[in-house]
Coordinates of C-alpha atoms in Angstrom, one line a residue:
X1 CA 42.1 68.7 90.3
X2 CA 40.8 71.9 88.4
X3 CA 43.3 73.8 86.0
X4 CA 44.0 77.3 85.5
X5 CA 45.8 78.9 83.1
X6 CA 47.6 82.9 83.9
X7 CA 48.2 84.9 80.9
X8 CA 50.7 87.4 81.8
X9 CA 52.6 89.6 79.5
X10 CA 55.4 92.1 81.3
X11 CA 55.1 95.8 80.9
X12 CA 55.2 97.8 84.0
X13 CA 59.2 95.5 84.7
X14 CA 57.7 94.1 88.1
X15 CA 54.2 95.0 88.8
X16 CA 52.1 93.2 86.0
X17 CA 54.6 89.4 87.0
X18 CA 54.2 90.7 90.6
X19 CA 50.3 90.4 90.7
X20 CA 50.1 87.5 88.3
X21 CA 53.2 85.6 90.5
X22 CA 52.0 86.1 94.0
X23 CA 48.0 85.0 92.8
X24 CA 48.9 82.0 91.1
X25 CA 51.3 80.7 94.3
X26 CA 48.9 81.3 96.3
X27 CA 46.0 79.6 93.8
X28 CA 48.7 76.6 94.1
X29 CA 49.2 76.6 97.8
X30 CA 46.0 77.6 99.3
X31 CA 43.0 76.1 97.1
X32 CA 45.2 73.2 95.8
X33 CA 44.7 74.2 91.9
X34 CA 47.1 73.2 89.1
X35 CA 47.8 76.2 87.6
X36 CA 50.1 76.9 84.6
X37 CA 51.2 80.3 84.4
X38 CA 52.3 81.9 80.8
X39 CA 54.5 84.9 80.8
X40 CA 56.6 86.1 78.1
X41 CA 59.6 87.8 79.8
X42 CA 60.7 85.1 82.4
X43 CA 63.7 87.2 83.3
X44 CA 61.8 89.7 85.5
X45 CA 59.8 86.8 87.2
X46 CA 63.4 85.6 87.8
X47 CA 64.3 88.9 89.4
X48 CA 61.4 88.3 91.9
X49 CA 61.8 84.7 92.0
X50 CA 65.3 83.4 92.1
X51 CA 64.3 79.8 91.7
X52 CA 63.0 80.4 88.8
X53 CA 65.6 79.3 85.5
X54 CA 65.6 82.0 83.1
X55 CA 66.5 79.9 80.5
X56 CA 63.8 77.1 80.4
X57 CA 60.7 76.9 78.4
X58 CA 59.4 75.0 80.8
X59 CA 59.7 74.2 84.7
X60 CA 58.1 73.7 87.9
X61 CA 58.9 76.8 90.8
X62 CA 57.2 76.4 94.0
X63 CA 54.2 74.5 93.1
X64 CA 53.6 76.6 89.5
X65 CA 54.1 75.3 86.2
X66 CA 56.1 78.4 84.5
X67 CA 55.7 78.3 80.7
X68 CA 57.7 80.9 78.5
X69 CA 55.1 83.0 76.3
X70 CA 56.6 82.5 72.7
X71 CA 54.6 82.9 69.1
X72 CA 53.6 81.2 67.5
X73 CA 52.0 79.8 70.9
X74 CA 51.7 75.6 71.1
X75 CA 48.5 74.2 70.0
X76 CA 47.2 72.6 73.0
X77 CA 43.9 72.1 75.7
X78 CA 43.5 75.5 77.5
X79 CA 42.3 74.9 81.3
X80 CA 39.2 74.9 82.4
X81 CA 39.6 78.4 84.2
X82 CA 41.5 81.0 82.0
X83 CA 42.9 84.7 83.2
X84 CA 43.8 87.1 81.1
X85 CA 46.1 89.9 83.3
X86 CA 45.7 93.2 82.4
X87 CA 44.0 92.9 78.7
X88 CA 47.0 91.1 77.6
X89 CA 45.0 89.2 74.8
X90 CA 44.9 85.4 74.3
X91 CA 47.2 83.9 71.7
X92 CA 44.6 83.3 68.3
X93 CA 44.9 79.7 68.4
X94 CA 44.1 79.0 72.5
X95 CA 41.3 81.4 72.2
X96 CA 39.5 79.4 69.8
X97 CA 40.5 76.1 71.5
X98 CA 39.0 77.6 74.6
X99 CA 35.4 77.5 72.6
X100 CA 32.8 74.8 74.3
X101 CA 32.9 71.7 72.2
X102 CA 32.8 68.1 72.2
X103 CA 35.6 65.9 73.7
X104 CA 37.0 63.7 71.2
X105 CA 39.8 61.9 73.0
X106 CA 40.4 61.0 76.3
X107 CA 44.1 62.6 76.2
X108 CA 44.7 65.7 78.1
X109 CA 48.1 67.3 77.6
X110 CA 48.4 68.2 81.4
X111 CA 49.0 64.2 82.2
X112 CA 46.4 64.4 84.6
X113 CA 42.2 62.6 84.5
X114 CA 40.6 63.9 81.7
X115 CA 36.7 64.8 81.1
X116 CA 34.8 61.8 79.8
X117 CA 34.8 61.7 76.0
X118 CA 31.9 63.1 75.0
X119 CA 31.3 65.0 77.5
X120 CA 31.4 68.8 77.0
X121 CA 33.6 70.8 78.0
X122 CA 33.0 74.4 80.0
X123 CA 35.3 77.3 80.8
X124 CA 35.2 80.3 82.3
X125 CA 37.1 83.5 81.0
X126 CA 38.6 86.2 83.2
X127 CA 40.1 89.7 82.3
X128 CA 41.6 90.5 85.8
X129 CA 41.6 94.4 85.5
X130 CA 44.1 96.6 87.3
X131 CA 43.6 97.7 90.7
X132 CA 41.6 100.9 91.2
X133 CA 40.1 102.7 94.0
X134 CA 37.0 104.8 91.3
X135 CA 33.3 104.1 92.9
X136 CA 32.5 103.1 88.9
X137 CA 34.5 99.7 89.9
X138 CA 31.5 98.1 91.5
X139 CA 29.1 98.3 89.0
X140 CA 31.4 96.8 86.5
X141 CA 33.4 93.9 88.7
X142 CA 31.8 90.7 87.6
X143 CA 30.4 91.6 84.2
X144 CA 30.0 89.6 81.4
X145 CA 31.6 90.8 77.7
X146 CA 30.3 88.5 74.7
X147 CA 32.8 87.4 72.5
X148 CA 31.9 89.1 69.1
X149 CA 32.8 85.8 67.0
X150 CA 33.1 82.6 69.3
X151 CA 30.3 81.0 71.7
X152 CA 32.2 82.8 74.9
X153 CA 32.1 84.8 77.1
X154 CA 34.4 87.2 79.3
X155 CA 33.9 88.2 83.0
X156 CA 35.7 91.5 84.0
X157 CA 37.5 90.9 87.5
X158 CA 37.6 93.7 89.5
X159 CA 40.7 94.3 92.2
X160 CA 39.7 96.3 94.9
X161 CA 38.9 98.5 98.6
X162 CA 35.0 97.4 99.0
X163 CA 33.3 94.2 99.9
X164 CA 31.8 95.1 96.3
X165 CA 35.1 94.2 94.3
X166 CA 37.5 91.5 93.9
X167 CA 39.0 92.2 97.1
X168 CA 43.2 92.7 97.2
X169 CA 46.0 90.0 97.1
X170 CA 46.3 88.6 100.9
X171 CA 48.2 85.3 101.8
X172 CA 47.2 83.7 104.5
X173 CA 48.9 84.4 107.7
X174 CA 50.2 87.6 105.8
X175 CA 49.3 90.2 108.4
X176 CA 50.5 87.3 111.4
X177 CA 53.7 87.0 109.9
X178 CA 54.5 90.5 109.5
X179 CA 53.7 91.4 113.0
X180 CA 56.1 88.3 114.5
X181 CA 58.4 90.6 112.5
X182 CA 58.2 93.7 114.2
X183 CA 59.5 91.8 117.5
X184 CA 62.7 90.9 115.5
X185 CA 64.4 93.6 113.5
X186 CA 67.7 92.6 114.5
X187 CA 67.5 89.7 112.3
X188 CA 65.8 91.6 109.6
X189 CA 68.3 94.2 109.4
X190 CA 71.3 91.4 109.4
X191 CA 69.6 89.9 106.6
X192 CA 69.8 93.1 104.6
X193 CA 73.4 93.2 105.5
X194 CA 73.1 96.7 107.5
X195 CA 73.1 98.0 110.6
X196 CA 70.5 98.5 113.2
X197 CA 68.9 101.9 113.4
X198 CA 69.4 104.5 116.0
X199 CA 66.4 105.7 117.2
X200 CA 66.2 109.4 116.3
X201 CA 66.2 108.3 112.5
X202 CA 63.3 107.6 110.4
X203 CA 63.9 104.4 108.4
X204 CA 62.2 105.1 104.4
X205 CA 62.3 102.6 101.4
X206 CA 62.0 103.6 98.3
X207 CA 60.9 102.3 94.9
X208 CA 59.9 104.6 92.2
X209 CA 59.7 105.3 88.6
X210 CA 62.7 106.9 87.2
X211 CA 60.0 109.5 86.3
X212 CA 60.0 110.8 89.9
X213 CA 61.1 113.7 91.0
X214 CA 64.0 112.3 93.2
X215 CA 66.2 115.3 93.8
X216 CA 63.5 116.7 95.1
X217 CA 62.8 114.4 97.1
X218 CA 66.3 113.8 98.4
X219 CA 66.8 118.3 98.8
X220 CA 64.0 117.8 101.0
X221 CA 65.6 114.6 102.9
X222 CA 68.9 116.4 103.2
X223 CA 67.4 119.5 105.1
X224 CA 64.9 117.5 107.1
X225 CA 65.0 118.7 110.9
X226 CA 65.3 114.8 111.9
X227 CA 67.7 112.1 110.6
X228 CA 66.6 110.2 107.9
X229 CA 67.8 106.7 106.5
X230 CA 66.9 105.4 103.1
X231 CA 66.7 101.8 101.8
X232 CA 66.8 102.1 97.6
X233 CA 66.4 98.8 95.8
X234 CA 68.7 99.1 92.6
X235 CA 67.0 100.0 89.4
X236 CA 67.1 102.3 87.2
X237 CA 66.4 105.4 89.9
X238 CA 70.1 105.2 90.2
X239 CA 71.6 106.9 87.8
X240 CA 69.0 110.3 88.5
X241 CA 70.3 109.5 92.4
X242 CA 74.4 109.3 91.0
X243 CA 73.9 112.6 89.2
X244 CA 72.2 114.2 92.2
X245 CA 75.5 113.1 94.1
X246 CA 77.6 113.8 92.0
X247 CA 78.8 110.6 91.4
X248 CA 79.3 108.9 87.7
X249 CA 77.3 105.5 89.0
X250 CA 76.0 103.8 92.2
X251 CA 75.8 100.1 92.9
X252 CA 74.8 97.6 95.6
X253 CA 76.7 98.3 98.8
X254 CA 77.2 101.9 98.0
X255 CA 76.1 104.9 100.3
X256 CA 75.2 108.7 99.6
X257 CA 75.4 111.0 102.5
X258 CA 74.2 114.8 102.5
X259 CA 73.0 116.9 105.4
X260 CA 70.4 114.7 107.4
X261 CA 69.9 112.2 104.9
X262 CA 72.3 108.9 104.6
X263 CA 71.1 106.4 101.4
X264 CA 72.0 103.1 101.0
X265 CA 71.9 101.1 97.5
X266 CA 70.6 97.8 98.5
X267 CA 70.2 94.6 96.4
X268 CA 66.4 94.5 94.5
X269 CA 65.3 91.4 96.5
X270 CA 62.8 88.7 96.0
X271 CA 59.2 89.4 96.9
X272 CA 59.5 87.9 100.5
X273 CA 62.4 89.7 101.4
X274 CA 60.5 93.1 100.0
X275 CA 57.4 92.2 102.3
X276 CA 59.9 92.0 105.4
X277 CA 61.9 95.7 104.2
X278 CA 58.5 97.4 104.2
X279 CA 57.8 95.7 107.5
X280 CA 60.7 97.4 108.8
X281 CA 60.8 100.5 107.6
X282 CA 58.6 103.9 109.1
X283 CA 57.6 105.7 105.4
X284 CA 57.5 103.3 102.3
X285 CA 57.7 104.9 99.0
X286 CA 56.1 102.6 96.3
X287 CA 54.9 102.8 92.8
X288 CA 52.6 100.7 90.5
X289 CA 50.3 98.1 92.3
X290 CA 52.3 94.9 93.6
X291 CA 54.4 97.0 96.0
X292 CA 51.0 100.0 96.4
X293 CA 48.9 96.7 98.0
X294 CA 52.2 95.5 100.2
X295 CA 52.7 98.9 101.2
X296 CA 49.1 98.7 102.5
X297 CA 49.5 95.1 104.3
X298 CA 53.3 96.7 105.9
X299 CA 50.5 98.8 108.1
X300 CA 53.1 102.0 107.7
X301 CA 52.7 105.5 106.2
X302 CA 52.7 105.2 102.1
X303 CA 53.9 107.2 99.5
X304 CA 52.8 106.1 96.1
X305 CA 53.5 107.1 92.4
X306 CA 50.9 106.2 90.0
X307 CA 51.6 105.0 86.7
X308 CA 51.5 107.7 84.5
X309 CA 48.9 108.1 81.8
X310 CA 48.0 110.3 78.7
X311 CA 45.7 112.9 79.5
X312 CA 46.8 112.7 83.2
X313 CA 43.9 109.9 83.7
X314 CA 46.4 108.5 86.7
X315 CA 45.1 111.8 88.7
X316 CA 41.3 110.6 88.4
X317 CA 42.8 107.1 90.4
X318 CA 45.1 108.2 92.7
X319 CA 42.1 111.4 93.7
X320 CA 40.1 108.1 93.9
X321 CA 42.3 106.1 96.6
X322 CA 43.2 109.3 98.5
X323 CA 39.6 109.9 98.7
X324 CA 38.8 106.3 100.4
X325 CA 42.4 106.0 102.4
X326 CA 41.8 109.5 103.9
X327 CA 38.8 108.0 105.3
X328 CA 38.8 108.7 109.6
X329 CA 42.3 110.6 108.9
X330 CA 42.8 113.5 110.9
X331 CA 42.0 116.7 109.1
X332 CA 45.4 118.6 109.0
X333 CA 47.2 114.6 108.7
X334 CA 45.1 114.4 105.7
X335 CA 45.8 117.6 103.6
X336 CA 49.3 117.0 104.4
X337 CA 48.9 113.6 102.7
X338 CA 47.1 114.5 100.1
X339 CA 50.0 117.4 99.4
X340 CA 52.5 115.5 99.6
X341 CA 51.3 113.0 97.0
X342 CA 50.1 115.2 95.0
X343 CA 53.7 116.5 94.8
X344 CA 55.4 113.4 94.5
X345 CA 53.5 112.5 91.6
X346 CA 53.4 115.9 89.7
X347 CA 57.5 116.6 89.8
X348 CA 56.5 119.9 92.7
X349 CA 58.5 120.9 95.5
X350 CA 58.5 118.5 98.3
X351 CA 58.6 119.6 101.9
X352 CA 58.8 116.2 104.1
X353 CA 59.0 118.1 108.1
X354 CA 55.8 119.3 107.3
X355 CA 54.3 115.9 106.3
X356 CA 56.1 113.7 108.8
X357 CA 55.4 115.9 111.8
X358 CA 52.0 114.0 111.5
X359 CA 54.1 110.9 111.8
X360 CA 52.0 109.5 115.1
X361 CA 48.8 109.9 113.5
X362 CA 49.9 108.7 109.8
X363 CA 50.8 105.7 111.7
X364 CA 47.7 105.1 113.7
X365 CA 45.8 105.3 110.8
X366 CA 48.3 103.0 108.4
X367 CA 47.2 100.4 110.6
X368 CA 44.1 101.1 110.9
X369 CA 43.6 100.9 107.3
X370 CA 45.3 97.3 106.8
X371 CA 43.0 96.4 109.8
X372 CA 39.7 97.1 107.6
X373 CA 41.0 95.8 104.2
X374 CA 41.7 92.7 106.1
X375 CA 38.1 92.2 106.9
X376 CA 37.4 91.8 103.3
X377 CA 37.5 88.3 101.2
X378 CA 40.9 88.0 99.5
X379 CA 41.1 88.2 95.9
X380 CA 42.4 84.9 95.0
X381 CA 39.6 83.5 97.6
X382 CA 36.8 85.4 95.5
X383 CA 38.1 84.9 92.3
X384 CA 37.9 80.8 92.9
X385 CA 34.6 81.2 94.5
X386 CA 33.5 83.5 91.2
X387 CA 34.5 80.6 88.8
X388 CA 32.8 78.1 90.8
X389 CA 29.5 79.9 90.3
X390 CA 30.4 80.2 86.5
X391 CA 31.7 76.9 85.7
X392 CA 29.3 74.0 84.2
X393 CA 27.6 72.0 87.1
X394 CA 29.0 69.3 85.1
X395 CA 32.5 70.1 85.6
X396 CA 32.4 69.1 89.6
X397 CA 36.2 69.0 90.2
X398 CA 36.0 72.1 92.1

């Protein structure tokens, strides 16, 4: 059985454990590889994962070994396929381990077959890049980067919209699953432990930076000509949404009601349960790029807030996905899109009767969209066939 191992250190709380979580599960379940994944804050995989035991080194969660990232980092043999999320550089020591050489002993530290002593030993390298929708993407996703010092060599794996890229994050059954879940809301509503919706109200999650411009969006919520219900995950949005209430705190189980607007302060939930609350809401407000590419499988309107960068570089990518996503989009949908993102992500005014009046066609085309990302390879798929073409003929385990 091949190995891999899945660098990933946490920075964005939730989206950089997300990716790195949901690929190596799905590496585990669907093409049968061993994979050992290193991350360095196993709390917030815990907050995703509630199997998980934030207080081992070591353990085995649903098919993944789960190895704390500590310095200095164990000497030991790196797998035979190695990712590196993000640009989170190797530990020294595994890096130069990772060099081809000569097998000396027949011992292999994952208790499983070794290579035949003597024989040598190839890997392949991957930096898997962030997600971005820029045409510049394609020319660059599979590329090879020499190491300076060591006999190795990197390949930069592209996430993406095109055939051209790495493709997007997609378990099987995904999209079949979430559609058995449109026939049974009832159950997904008891599950979050509220009740059903009326039928005038438009049902909105939302998940944010605490950079966002919340009171503005909740003004504009409040005033909204139709009713409007929001789902908010607890994080660290809450105190900017106490303040707008007037309240010293919120917690789980709490509610906020002004005007048109009623807000509930649900529990942050587990990645499965997340997937099913943007199944079952209308608008989904996301931020970063685990919940941007479940947005996009829920097949409902998205709002998303781009990580902020210096030098406003987020507004090149997010000018980038609007440009693809608004794609077939009605024109007058479209510019109402692209104004209210633009305002969501800039701290501006927000005025959401004159986006959600294109509600019907936002819709429409929400599923339109998952429909034609759906046609292209999965990135976990592509990334095992990738390594396959890389790795040694002599290494047949694949």
């Amino acid at each position: 059985m091949v190995r891999w191992d899945i660098f990933c250190r946490v920075i964005d709380n939730y989206g950089d454990i997300g990716v790195c979580w949901r690929l190596a599960r799905q590496l585990a379940a669907e093409h049968g590889i061993a994979v050992r994944l290193w991350v360095d804050d196993v709390a917030s995989l815990k907050r995703i994962c509630p199997d998980v035991d934030a207080t081992l080194e070591v353990q085995n969660c649903r098919g993944v070994e789960v190895w704390r990232w500590i310095e200095p980092f164990p000497d030991l043999v790196p797998a035979e396929v190695v990712i590196e999320a993000f640009g989170c550089e190797l530990p020294e020591n595994y890096m130069a381990a990772m060099a081809p050489s000569i097998l000396q002993s027949a011992n292999h530290v994952w208790g499983r077959p070794s290579p035949t002593r003597g024989e040598e030993v190839k890997r392949v390298w991957i930096n898997l890049e962030y997600l971005s929708a820029e045409q510049w993407v394609e020319g660059c996703h599979g590329l090879p980067s020499p190491h300076p010092r060591l006999p190795m060599t990197k390949y930069f794996f592209f996430p993406g919209f095109t055939p051209a890229t790495g493709g997007l994050l997609r378990e099987k059954g995904l999209l079949a699953q979430r559609n058995v879940s449109e026939h049974n809301l009832a159950e997904l509503w008891d599950r979050f432990g509220l009740p059903f919706p009326l039928s005038p109200e438009t049902i909105v999650s939302l998940f944010c930076y605490d950079s966002a411009p919340i009171g503005n969006l909740l003004d504009a919520w409040a005033v909204s000509t139709t009713a409007v219900r929001c789902l908010l995950p607890e994080g660290k949005a809450l105190e900017q949404i106490a303040s707008w209430a007037g309240r010293t705190s919120l917690a789980v189980g709490d509610s906020v009601q002004r005007g048109n607007l009623v807000l509930h302060v649900i529990p942050f939930m587990p990645q499965e349960d997340y997937d099913r609350l943007l199944w079952a809401c209308d608008c989904n407000f996301v931020r970063g790029e685990d919940s941007f590419v479940r947005a996009q499988w829920a097949a409902r309107p998205l709002i998303w807030q781009i990580y902020p960068q210096q030098d406003n570089v987020h507004q090149v990518k997010l000018n980038a996905f609007l440009d693809r996503y608004c794609q077939g989009l009605a024109e007058e949908a479209a510019a109402a899109l692209r104004t209210f993102y633009y305002n969501w992500n800039s701290g501006r005014r927000l005025d959401w009767d004159d986006f959600w009046q294109h509600r019907t066609v936002l819709q429409d085309h929400a599923m339109a969209w998952a429909e034609q990302l759906a046609k292209i390879t999965d990135l976990a798929s592509n990334l095992v066939s990738f390594c396959k073409n890389q790795i040694s003929s002599k290494n047949s385990n694949f």
